[in-house]
Amino acid sequence: MCGIAGIFDTRGRRPIDRALLARMTDSLAHRGPDGHGLHVEPGVGLGHRRLSIIDIAGGYQPLFNQNGTIGTIYNGEIYNFRELRKELEAAGYVFRTNCDTEVIVHGWAEWGEDCVRHFNGMFAFVLWDRDRQRLFLARDRLGIKPLYYALLDDGFLIFGSELKALLLHPGLARDVEPTAVEDYFTFGYVPDPKTILRGACKLAPAHVLSAERGRALLPPREYWALSFSSESGDERAIGEGLVAALRRSVRYRMIADVPLGAFLSGGVDSSAVVAMMSGLADAPVNTCSISFGHAKYNEAPYAAMVAERYRTNHQVEQVEPDHAGLIDTLVHAYDEPYADSSAIPTYSVCGLARKHVTVALSGDGGDENFAGYRRHRWSVYEQRVRRWLPQAVRGPMFGFLGATYPKLDWAPRYLRAKTTFQALARNQLEGYLDSASIFPAHLRRRLFSAGFERDLGGYRS
């Protein structure tokens, strides 16, 4: 990954504080230890920290086109850059590097804001078009790469890969956003476009933000949305199509000029990624796993089975209970409240991987894409009951049972019905949200003071 940061004057061409820009950029040095670059002109400052993956010698940023009118800072990878490069070269554009970054500046010149529709990848980039006096911010379709921004009271727009870069600017207020706190206690994190601060935002996935000098900042615009349309067909053909799509996806992500590996937990998702990599690589794949002393939570034996099956170069490191000391490190990394305990083993496996590779593929998202959690299955069962019983009957009956049935966490699973009763008293959305919440609604109401409830103004996650 790389780190980007910058300052833009939406009102004019006031001088940019180069030292401040450098501090904002250097706060992201952990994202880009291999190089740094700054570009400053009246009203615009762009900063970049680089992790070298493609075209190690020639891919430094900020990167401008030949005549210096279009420049970009960029975090991520555009997987189809080779195909796009051929298309743009055929249109007359001349490339000076072999990196994917240059596709962005020429893509903007050719397609304008629609360039993002041509990019297949994970990216967050900021582009400066001097001729149009326009700053353009973009984030990939699923929000893999982060991008934060804030419009300050004095008309300066600041942005960065992490909130810590924005926090270095003295013009950013530190007021906490109450609805973000409600969201945090519900989901365990602050969903986009909010941040924990009232004055700062995350650019949402599949959104772009365009700022023109001398004009009011327009709201972000969505350029893509995931389709949830149902498809039917032969199950075997659908399965074969899935494997082909996964193989194609993994092949794209193996484009790198640096050592490559994978996180391997032994679950279906990461094992599938490693299987695809092994079929595509000429040499054994580098894999990394974390083990735990407690057998109930230790998946290392499953990872070892997969590693043996595909003859990977496998590395294992045991996480000890004293790894709770990582919490301070993680607070600094995330910048805002985050309550997923998996962050500790994830950080640990990243540290292990970095000893051997620069890029690592993972199976994150598999459970969400394929309804792999128990709550997904139970939501389907509960919805069947809702179809049989109207809300007028279901609400009072299961509401009473949910309130009176004891919470039997120690009992066999089939006797732990309190949460199910509570869910059946609600509609499907409310029931699912309650099962997925860190703190259900009734507990959040008990946690929050009367003054904080007034600040929420009736808002509910």
CSV table of C-alpha atoms in Angstrom, one decimal:
chain,number,residue,atom,x,y,z
A,1,MET,CA,0.0,0.0,0.0
A,2,CYS,CA,1.0,3.6,-0.3
A,3,GLY,CA,-0.1,6.8,1.5
A,4,ILE,CA,-1.5,10.0,0.0
A,5,ALA,CA,-2.2,13.4,1.5
A,6,GLY,CA,-2.9,16.9,0.3
A,7,ILE,CA,-4.3,20.4,0.6
A,8,PHE,CA,-6.4,22.3,-2.0
A,9,ASP,CA,-7.7,25.8,-1.9
A,10,THR,CA,-11.3,25.8,-3.2
A,11,ARG,CA,-11.5,29.6,-3.1
A,12,GLY,CA,-8.3,30.8,-4.8
A,13,ARG,CA,-4.5,30.3,-5.0
A,14,ARG,CA,-3.4,30.9,-1.5
A,15,PRO,CA,0.0,29.6,-0.6
A,16,ILE,CA,0.3,26.0,0.7
A,17,ASP,CA,2.3,25.4,3.8
A,18,ARG,CA,4.9,23.0,2.5
A,19,ALA,CA,6.1,22.0,6.0
A,20,LEU,CA,2.6,21.1,7.1
A,21,LEU,CA,2.0,19.1,3.9
A,22,ALA,CA,5.3,17.2,4.6
A,23,ARG,CA,4.2,16.4,8.1
A,24,MET,CA,0.8,15.2,6.9
A,25,THR,CA,2.5,13.0,4.3
A,26,ASP,CA,5.2,11.7,6.6
A,27,SER,CA,2.5,10.6,9.2
A,28,LEU,CA,1.7,7.9,6.6
A,29,ALA,CA,5.3,6.7,6.3
A,30,HIS,CA,4.3,3.2,7.5
A,31,ARG,CA,2.1,2.9,4.4
A,32,GLY,CA,5.0,3.8,2.1
A,33,PRO,CA,8.5,3.2,3.4
A,34,ASP,CA,10.2,3.1,0.0
A,35,GLY,CA,10.0,6.7,-1.1
A,36,HIS,CA,8.2,10.1,-0.8
A,37,GLY,CA,7.4,13.0,-3.0
A,38,LEU,CA,5.8,16.4,-2.7
A,39,HIS,CA,4.3,18.8,-5.3
A,40,VAL,CA,3.4,22.3,-4.3
A,41,GLU,CA,2.0,25.2,-6.5
A,42,PRO,CA,-0.3,28.1,-5.6
A,43,GLY,CA,-3.4,26.7,-4.0
A,44,VAL,CA,-2.5,23.0,-4.4
A,45,GLY,CA,-0.2,20.6,-2.4
A,46,LEU,CA,0.1,16.9,-3.1
A,47,GLY,CA,2.1,14.4,-1.0
A,48,HIS,CA,2.9,10.7,-1.5
A,49,ARG,CA,4.5,7.9,0.4
A,50,ARG,CA,5.4,4.9,-1.7
A,51,LEU,CA,5.5,1.2,-1.3
A,52,SER,CA,7.2,-0.1,-4.5
A,53,ILE,CA,5.3,-3.0,-6.1
A,54,ILE,CA,5.3,-2.3,-9.9
A,55,ASP,CA,8.1,-0.5,-11.8
A,56,ILE,CA,10.2,0.0,-8.8
A,57,ALA,CA,12.6,2.3,-10.5
A,58,GLY,CA,10.1,4.5,-12.4
A,59,GLY,CA,6.9,4.8,-10.5
A,60,TYR,CA,7.5,7.7,-8.2
A,61,GLN,CA,4.8,10.2,-7.4
A,62,PRO,CA,3.3,12.7,-7.7
A,63,LEU,CA,3.3,11.7,-11.3
A,64,PHE,CA,2.4,14.1,-14.1
A,65,ASN,CA,1.8,13.8,-17.8
A,66,GLN,CA,4.3,15.0,-20.4
A,67,ASN,CA,3.3,18.7,-20.3
A,68,GLY,CA,2.8,18.8,-16.6
A,69,THR,CA,-0.9,19.7,-16.7
A,70,ILE,CA,-2.4,16.5,-15.1
A,71,GLY,CA,-0.9,14.9,-12.0
A,72,THR,CA,-1.9,12.3,-9.6
A,73,ILE,CA,-1.1,10.7,-6.2
A,74,TYR,CA,-2.4,7.2,-5.9
A,75,ASN,CA,-2.7,4.3,-3.5
A,76,GLY,CA,-3.5,0.8,-4.8
A,77,GLU,CA,-3.2,-1.2,-8.0
A,78,ILE,CA,-5.1,-1.1,-11.3
A,79,TYR,CA,-5.0,-4.7,-12.4
A,80,ASN,CA,-6.0,-4.2,-16.0
A,81,PHE,CA,-3.4,-1.4,-16.6
A,82,ARG,CA,-1.6,-3.3,-19.3
A,83,GLU,CA,-4.8,-3.6,-21.4
A,84,LEU,CA,-5.6,0.1,-20.8
A,85,ARG,CA,-2.1,1.1,-21.7
A,86,LYS,CA,-2.4,-0.5,-25.1
A,87,GLU,CA,-5.8,1.2,-25.6
A,88,LEU,CA,-4.4,4.6,-24.7
A,89,GLU,CA,-1.2,4.2,-26.7
A,90,ALA,CA,-3.4,3.4,-29.7
A,91,ALA,CA,-5.2,6.7,-29.0
A,92,GLY,CA,-1.8,8.5,-29.2
A,93,TYR,CA,-0.8,8.8,-25.5
A,94,VAL,CA,2.9,8.3,-24.8
A,95,PHE,CA,4.0,6.5,-21.6
A,96,ARG,CA,7.3,7.2,-19.9
A,97,THR,CA,7.0,4.5,-17.1
A,98,ASN,CA,5.9,0.9,-16.8
A,99,CYS,CA,3.8,1.5,-13.7
A,100,ASP,CA,0.0,1.5,-13.5
A,101,THR,CA,-0.1,5.0,-12.1
A,102,GLU,CA,0.5,6.6,-15.5
A,103,VAL,CA,-2.8,5.0,-16.8
A,104,ILE,CA,-4.6,7.3,-14.4
A,105,VAL,CA,-3.3,10.6,-15.8
A,106,HIS,CA,-3.8,9.5,-19.5
A,107,GLY,CA,-7.1,7.9,-18.6
A,108,TRP,CA,-8.3,11.2,-17.2
A,109,ALA,CA,-7.2,13.0,-20.3
A,110,GLU,CA,-9.1,10.5,-22.5
A,111,TRP,CA,-12.2,9.7,-20.5
A,112,GLY,CA,-12.6,12.4,-17.9
A,113,GLU,CA,-14.5,11.4,-14.7
A,114,ASP,CA,-15.6,8.2,-16.5
A,115,CYS,CA,-12.0,6.9,-16.2
A,116,VAL,CA,-12.9,5.2,-13.0
A,117,ARG,CA,-15.4,3.0,-14.9
A,118,HIS,CA,-12.4,1.7,-16.9
A,119,PHE,CA,-10.2,0.8,-13.9
A,120,ASN,CA,-10.3,-2.7,-12.5
A,121,GLY,CA,-8.6,-2.6,-9.3
A,122,MET,CA,-8.3,-1.4,-5.7
A,123,PHE,CA,-7.5,2.3,-5.5
A,124,ALA,CA,-7.8,5.6,-3.9
A,125,PHE,CA,-6.4,8.5,-5.9
A,126,VAL,CA,-6.4,12.3,-6.1
A,127,LEU,CA,-5.9,13.9,-9.5
A,128,TRP,CA,-5.1,17.6,-10.2
A,129,ASP,CA,-6.1,19.0,-13.6
A,130,ARG,CA,-4.4,22.4,-13.9
A,131,ASP,CA,-6.1,23.4,-17.1
A,132,ARG,CA,-9.6,22.8,-15.7
A,133,GLN,CA,-8.6,24.0,-12.2
A,134,ARG,CA,-10.2,20.8,-10.9
A,135,LEU,CA,-9.2,18.4,-8.1
A,136,PHE,CA,-10.7,14.9,-8.5
A,137,LEU,CA,-10.9,12.3,-5.7
A,138,ALA,CA,-11.9,8.7,-6.4
A,139,ARG,CA,-12.2,5.4,-4.5
A,140,ASP,CA,-12.5,1.9,-5.8
A,141,ARG,CA,-15.8,0.0,-6.1
A,142,LEU,CA,-15.7,-1.9,-2.8
A,143,GLY,CA,-13.7,0.6,-0.8
A,144,ILE,CA,-10.6,-1.6,-0.3
A,145,LYS,CA,-8.3,1.5,-0.2
A,146,PRO,CA,-9.2,4.3,2.2
A,147,LEU,CA,-9.6,8.0,1.6
A,148,TYR,CA,-10.5,10.7,4.1
A,149,TYR,CA,-11.3,14.4,3.5
A,150,ALA,CA,-12.5,17.5,5.2
A,151,LEU,CA,-13.6,20.9,3.9
A,152,LEU,CA,-12.4,23.4,6.5
A,153,ASP,CA,-14.1,26.7,7.4
A,154,ASP,CA,-11.5,28.7,5.6
A,155,GLY,CA,-12.2,26.9,2.3
A,156,PHE,CA,-9.2,24.6,2.2
A,157,LEU,CA,-10.0,21.0,1.3
A,158,ILE,CA,-7.6,18.5,3.1
A,159,PHE,CA,-7.4,14.8,2.3
A,160,GLY,CA,-5.4,11.7,3.2
A,161,SER,CA,-5.2,7.9,3.3
A,162,GLU,CA,-5.7,8.0,7.0
A,163,LEU,CA,-7.4,10.3,9.5
A,164,LYS,CA,-4.1,10.9,11.3
A,165,ALA,CA,-2.9,12.9,8.3
A,166,LEU,CA,-5.9,15.3,8.5
A,167,LEU,CA,-5.5,15.6,12.3
A,168,LEU,CA,-2.2,17.3,11.8
A,169,HIS,CA,-3.9,20.2,10.2
A,170,PRO,CA,-4.7,22.9,12.8
A,171,GLY,CA,-7.9,23.9,11.0
A,172,LEU,CA,-9.6,20.6,11.6
A,173,ALA,CA,-12.0,20.7,14.6
A,174,ARG,CA,-11.9,17.8,17.0
A,175,ASP,CA,-15.6,17.7,17.8
A,176,VAL,CA,-17.0,14.1,18.1
A,177,GLU,CA,-19.9,13.2,15.8
A,178,PRO,CA,-22.7,11.8,18.1
A,179,THR,CA,-24.3,9.6,15.3
A,180,ALA,CA,-20.9,8.0,14.7
A,181,VAL,CA,-20.8,7.0,18.3
A,182,GLU,CA,-24.2,5.4,18.0
A,183,ASP,CA,-23.0,3.6,14.9
A,184,TYR,CA,-19.9,2.4,16.6
A,185,PHE,CA,-21.8,0.9,19.5
A,186,THR,CA,-24.0,-0.8,16.9
A,187,PHE,CA,-21.5,-2.1,14.4
A,188,GLY,CA,-18.2,-2.0,16.2
A,189,TYR,CA,-16.8,0.5,13.7
A,190,VAL,CA,-17.8,3.8,12.1
A,191,PRO,CA,-19.4,3.2,8.7
A,192,ASP,CA,-18.7,5.5,5.8
A,193,PRO,CA,-19.1,8.3,4.9
A,194,LYS,CA,-18.8,9.3,8.6
A,195,THR,CA,-15.8,9.4,10.8
A,196,ILE,CA,-15.7,9.8,14.5
A,197,LEU,CA,-15.1,13.5,13.9
A,198,ARG,CA,-18.0,15.8,12.9
A,199,GLY,CA,-15.9,17.7,10.3
A,200,ALA,CA,-14.2,14.8,8.5
A,201,CYS,CA,-15.6,12.2,6.1
A,202,LYS,CA,-14.6,9.0,4.4
A,203,LEU,CA,-15.1,9.0,0.7
A,204,ALA,CA,-17.5,6.1,0.3
A,205,PRO,CA,-16.7,3.1,-1.9
A,206,ALA,CA,-17.5,3.6,-5.7
A,207,HIS,CA,-17.8,7.4,-5.2
A,208,VAL,CA,-15.9,10.3,-6.6
A,209,LEU,CA,-15.6,13.9,-5.4
A,210,SER,CA,-14.9,16.8,-7.7
A,211,ALA,CA,-13.7,20.2,-6.5
A,212,GLU,CA,-13.3,23.2,-8.8
A,213,ARG,CA,-11.6,26.3,-7.7
A,214,GLY,CA,-14.0,29.1,-7.1
A,215,ARG,CA,-17.1,26.9,-6.9
A,216,ALA,CA,-18.9,25.3,-4.0
A,217,LEU,CA,-18.0,21.7,-3.2
A,218,LEU,CA,-20.6,19.4,-4.7
A,219,PRO,CA,-21.6,16.2,-2.8
A,220,PRO,CA,-19.8,12.9,-3.7
A,221,ARG,CA,-21.2,11.1,-6.7
A,222,GLU,CA,-21.7,7.3,-7.0
A,223,TYR,CA,-20.3,5.8,-10.2
A,224,TRP,CA,-21.1,2.1,-9.6
A,225,ALA,CA,-23.5,-0.1,-7.5
A,226,LEU,CA,-23.4,-3.8,-6.9
A,227,SER,CA,-26.3,-5.6,-8.5
A,228,PHE,CA,-28.3,-8.0,-6.3
A,229,SER,CA,-30.4,-9.5,-9.1
A,230,SER,CA,-31.2,-13.2,-8.9
A,231,GLU,CA,-29.8,-15.6,-11.5
A,232,SER,CA,-30.9,-19.2,-12.0
A,233,GLY,CA,-29.3,-21.9,-14.1
A,234,ASP,CA,-27.4,-25.1,-14.1
A,235,GLU,CA,-25.6,-25.5,-10.7
A,236,ARG,CA,-22.6,-27.2,-12.2
A,237,ALA,CA,-22.2,-24.4,-14.8
A,238,ILE,CA,-22.5,-21.7,-12.1
A,239,GLY,CA,-19.9,-23.5,-10.0
A,240,GLU,CA,-17.5,-23.7,-12.9
A,241,GLY,CA,-18.1,-20.0,-13.6
A,242,LEU,CA,-17.3,-19.2,-10.0
A,243,VAL,CA,-14.0,-21.0,-10.1
A,244,ALA,CA,-13.1,-19.4,-13.4
A,245,ALA,CA,-13.9,-15.9,-12.0
A,246,LEU,CA,-11.8,-16.6,-8.8
A,247,ARG,CA,-8.9,-17.9,-10.9
A,248,ARG,CA,-9.0,-14.8,-13.1
A,249,SER,CA,-9.3,-12.5,-10.0
A,250,VAL,CA,-6.3,-14.1,-8.4
A,251,ARG,CA,-4.2,-14.0,-11.6
A,252,TYR,CA,-4.7,-10.2,-11.7
A,253,ARG,CA,-3.6,-9.8,-8.1
A,254,MET,CA,-0.4,-11.7,-8.7
A,255,ILE,CA,1.1,-8.9,-10.9
A,256,ALA,CA,4.0,-7.6,-8.9
A,257,ASP,CA,7.7,-6.9,-9.2
A,258,VAL,CA,8.3,-7.9,-5.5
A,259,PRO,CA,7.9,-11.1,-3.4
A,260,LEU,CA,4.3,-12.3,-3.2
A,261,GLY,CA,2.5,-14.5,-0.7
A,262,ALA,CA,-0.9,-15.3,0.9
A,263,PHE,CA,-2.5,-15.4,4.4
A,264,LEU,CA,-3.7,-18.9,5.0
A,265,SER,CA,-6.1,-19.6,7.9
A,266,GLY,CA,-7.3,-23.1,6.7
A,267,GLY,CA,-10.8,-21.9,6.0
A,268,VAL,CA,-12.5,-22.3,2.7
A,269,ASP,CA,-11.9,-18.7,1.5
A,270,SER,CA,-8.1,-18.4,2.1
A,271,SER,CA,-7.6,-22.0,1.0
A,272,ALA,CA,-9.3,-21.3,-2.3
A,273,VAL,CA,-7.1,-18.3,-2.9
A,274,VAL,CA,-4.0,-20.4,-2.2
A,275,ALA,CA,-5.2,-23.2,-4.4
A,276,MET,CA,-5.7,-20.7,-7.3
A,277,MET,CA,-2.2,-19.2,-6.7
A,278,SER,CA,-0.6,-22.6,-6.7
A,279,GLY,CA,-2.1,-23.4,-10.0
A,280,LEU,CA,-0.9,-20.1,-11.5
A,281,ALA,CA,2.6,-19.8,-10.0
A,282,ASP,CA,5.8,-21.4,-11.3
A,283,ALA,CA,7.3,-21.6,-7.9
A,284,PRO,CA,5.9,-22.7,-4.5
A,285,VAL,CA,3.6,-20.0,-3.0
A,286,ASN,CA,4.7,-18.3,0.3
A,287,THR,CA,1.9,-18.7,2.9
A,288,CYS,CA,1.7,-17.4,6.5
A,289,SER,CA,-0.5,-18.5,9.4
A,290,ILE,CA,-1.1,-17.6,13.0
A,291,SER,CA,-1.6,-20.3,15.6
A,292,PHE,CA,-3.2,-20.0,19.1
A,293,GLY,CA,-2.3,-21.9,22.2
A,294,HIS,CA,-6.0,-22.6,22.9
A,295,ALA,CA,-7.1,-25.5,20.7
A,296,LYS,CA,-10.7,-24.2,20.4
A,297,TYR,CA,-9.5,-21.2,18.5
A,298,ASN,CA,-6.5,-22.7,16.7
A,299,GLU,CA,-7.0,-23.2,13.0
A,300,ALA,CA,-3.3,-23.8,12.3
A,301,PRO,CA,-3.7,-27.6,11.7
A,302,TYR,CA,-6.1,-26.9,8.9
A,303,ALA,CA,-3.8,-24.4,7.4
A,304,ALA,CA,-1.0,-26.9,7.6
A,305,MET,CA,-3.1,-29.5,5.6
A,306,VAL,CA,-3.7,-27.0,2.8
A,307,ALA,CA,0.0,-25.9,2.8
A,308,GLU,CA,1.0,-29.6,2.5
A,309,ARG,CA,-1.5,-30.2,-0.2
A,310,TYR,CA,-0.2,-27.4,-2.4
A,311,ARG,CA,3.5,-27.7,-1.2
A,312,THR,CA,3.7,-24.0,-0.1
A,313,ASN,CA,6.6,-22.3,1.7
A,314,HIS,CA,4.6,-22.1,4.9
A,315,GLN,CA,5.4,-19.9,7.9
A,316,VAL,CA,3.6,-20.2,11.3
A,317,GLU,CA,3.8,-17.9,14.3
A,318,GLN,CA,1.9,-18.4,17.6
A,319,VAL,CA,0.0,-15.5,19.1
A,320,GLU,CA,0.3,-15.4,22.9
A,321,PRO,CA,-2.2,-13.8,25.3
A,322,ASP,CA,0.2,-10.9,26.0
A,323,HIS,CA,-0.4,-9.8,22.4
A,324,ALA,CA,-3.1,-7.6,24.0
A,325,GLY,CA,-0.2,-5.2,24.3
A,326,LEU,CA,-0.9,-4.5,20.6
A,327,ILE,CA,-4.0,-2.5,21.5
A,328,ASP,CA,-2.1,0.8,21.7
A,329,THR,CA,-0.5,0.1,18.4
A,330,LEU,CA,-3.9,-0.6,16.8
A,331,VAL,CA,-5.4,2.5,18.3
A,332,HIS,CA,-2.8,4.5,16.5
A,333,ALA,CA,-3.3,2.5,13.3
A,334,TYR,CA,-7.1,2.9,13.1
A,335,ASP,CA,-7.4,6.5,14.3
A,336,GLU,CA,-11.0,6.0,15.4
A,337,PRO,CA,-12.9,3.5,17.5
A,338,TYR,CA,-12.8,-0.1,16.1
A,339,ALA,CA,-14.0,-3.1,18.1
A,340,ASP,CA,-13.1,-6.2,16.1
A,341,SER,CA,-10.8,-8.4,18.1
A,342,SER,CA,-9.6,-10.1,14.9
A,343,ALA,CA,-7.5,-7.0,14.4
A,344,ILE,CA,-4.9,-8.5,16.8
A,345,PRO,CA,-4.3,-11.7,14.9
A,346,THR,CA,-4.6,-9.8,11.6
A,347,TYR,CA,-1.8,-7.4,12.6
A,348,SER,CA,0.3,-10.4,13.8
A,349,VAL,CA,0.0,-12.3,10.5
A,350,CYS,CA,0.8,-9.1,8.6
A,351,GLY,CA,3.9,-8.7,10.7
A,352,LEU,CA,4.9,-12.3,10.0
A,353,ALA,CA,4.2,-12.0,6.2
A,354,ARG,CA,6.3,-8.8,6.0
A,355,LYS,CA,9.4,-10.7,7.0
A,356,HIS,CA,9.1,-12.8,3.8
A,357,VAL,CA,6.9,-10.9,1.2
A,358,THR,CA,5.8,-7.4,0.3
A,359,VAL,CA,2.4,-8.3,-1.1
A,360,ALA,CA,0.0,-10.8,0.4
A,361,LEU,CA,-3.4,-12.0,-0.8
A,362,SER,CA,-6.2,-12.9,1.7
A,363,GLY,CA,-9.6,-14.4,1.7
A,364,ASP,CA,-11.3,-11.6,3.5
A,365,GLY,CA,-14.9,-11.1,2.4
A,366,GLY,CA,-15.6,-14.7,1.6
A,367,ASP,CA,-18.0,-15.2,4.5
A,368,GLU,CA,-19.9,-12.1,3.7
A,369,ASN,CA,-20.1,-12.8,-0.1
A,370,PHE,CA,-21.3,-16.4,0.4
A,371,ALA,CA,-23.4,-16.0,3.6
A,372,GLY,CA,-20.9,-18.1,5.6
A,373,TYR,CA,-21.9,-17.0,9.1
A,374,ARG,CA,-24.5,-18.7,11.3
A,375,ARG,CA,-26.5,-15.5,11.5
A,376,HIS,CA,-27.1,-15.6,7.7
A,377,ARG,CA,-28.7,-19.0,7.9
A,378,TRP,CA,-30.8,-18.2,11.0
A,379,SER,CA,-32.1,-15.0,9.3
A,380,VAL,CA,-33.5,-17.2,6.5
A,381,TYR,CA,-35.1,-19.6,9.1
A,382,GLU,CA,-36.6,-16.7,11.0
A,383,GLN,CA,-38.0,-15.1,7.8
A,384,ARG,CA,-39.9,-18.3,7.1
A,385,VAL,CA,-41.6,-18.0,10.4
A,386,ARG,CA,-42.4,-14.3,9.7
A,387,ARG,CA,-44.2,-15.4,6.5
A,388,TRP,CA,-46.4,-17.8,8.4
A,389,LEU,CA,-47.4,-15.4,11.2
A,390,PRO,CA,-48.6,-11.8,10.7
A,391,GLN,CA,-46.9,-9.1,12.6
A,392,ALA,CA,-50.1,-8.5,14.7
A,393,VAL,CA,-49.7,-12.0,16.1
A,394,ARG,CA,-46.0,-12.4,16.0
A,395,GLY,CA,-45.0,-9.1,17.6
A,396,PRO,CA,-46.9,-9.6,20.9
A,397,MET,CA,-46.3,-13.3,21.2
A,398,PHE,CA,-42.6,-13.4,20.5
A,399,GLY,CA,-42.1,-10.0,22.2
A,400,PHE,CA,-43.4,-11.6,25.4
A,401,LEU,CA,-41.3,-14.7,25.0
A,402,GLY,CA,-38.2,-12.6,24.3
A,403,ALA,CA,-38.7,-10.6,27.4
A,404,THR,CA,-39.4,-13.5,29.8
A,405,TYR,CA,-37.3,-16.4,28.4
A,406,PRO,CA,-34.0,-16.7,30.4
A,407,LYS,CA,-30.7,-16.1,28.6
A,408,LEU,CA,-29.2,-19.6,28.7
A,409,ASP,CA,-25.7,-19.1,27.4
A,410,TRP,CA,-24.5,-22.2,29.2
A,411,ALA,CA,-27.2,-24.4,27.8
A,412,PRO,CA,-27.2,-26.5,24.6
A,413,ARG,CA,-27.6,-24.4,21.5
A,414,TYR,CA,-31.2,-25.5,20.8
A,415,LEU,CA,-32.3,-24.2,24.2
A,416,ARG,CA,-30.8,-20.7,23.7
A,417,ALA,CA,-33.9,-19.3,22.2
A,418,LYS,CA,-34.1,-15.8,23.8
A,419,THR,CA,-32.3,-14.0,20.9
A,420,THR,CA,-34.4,-15.9,18.3
A,421,PHE,CA,-37.7,-14.9,20.1
A,422,GLN,CA,-36.5,-11.2,20.2
A,423,ALA,CA,-35.7,-11.3,16.5
A,424,LEU,CA,-39.0,-12.9,15.5
A,425,ALA,CA,-40.9,-10.1,17.2
A,426,ARG,CA,-39.2,-7.7,14.8
A,427,ASN,CA,-39.2,-7.4,11.0
A,428,GLN,CA,-36.3,-9.0,9.0
A,429,LEU,CA,-34.1,-6.0,8.9
A,430,GLU,CA,-34.4,-5.1,12.5
A,431,GLY,CA,-34.0,-8.7,13.6
A,432,TYR,CA,-30.9,-9.2,11.6
A,433,LEU,CA,-29.4,-5.9,12.8
A,434,ASP,CA,-30.1,-6.9,16.4
A,435,SER,CA,-28.3,-10.2,15.9
A,436,ALA,CA,-25.3,-8.6,14.3
A,437,SER,CA,-25.0,-5.6,16.7
A,438,ILE,CA,-22.2,-5.3,19.2
A,439,PHE,CA,-24.7,-3.7,21.6
A,440,PRO,CA,-28.4,-4.2,20.7
A,441,ALA,CA,-30.6,-1.2,20.8
A,442,HIS,CA,-32.0,-1.7,24.3
A,443,LEU,CA,-28.4,-1.9,25.7
A,444,ARG,CA,-27.3,1.2,23.8
A,445,ARG,CA,-30.3,3.1,25.3
A,446,ARG,CA,-29.1,2.1,28.8
A,447,LEU,CA,-25.5,3.1,28.0
A,448,PHE,CA,-26.2,6.6,26.7
A,449,SER,CA,-26.8,9.5,29.0
A,450,ALA,CA,-29.9,11.8,28.6
A,451,GLY,CA,-27.6,14.5,27.3
A,452,PHE,CA,-26.1,12.3,24.7
A,453,GLU,CA,-29.6,11.1,23.6
A,454,ARG,CA,-30.5,14.7,23.1
A,455,ASP,CA,-27.4,15.2,20.9
A,456,LEU,CA,-28.5,12.2,18.8
A,457,GLY,CA,-31.8,13.9,18.1
A,458,GLY,CA,-33.7,10.7,17.6
A,459,TYR,CA,-31.0,9.1,15.3
A,460,ARG,CA,-30.9,5.3,15.3
A,461,SER,CA,-28.4,3.1,13.5
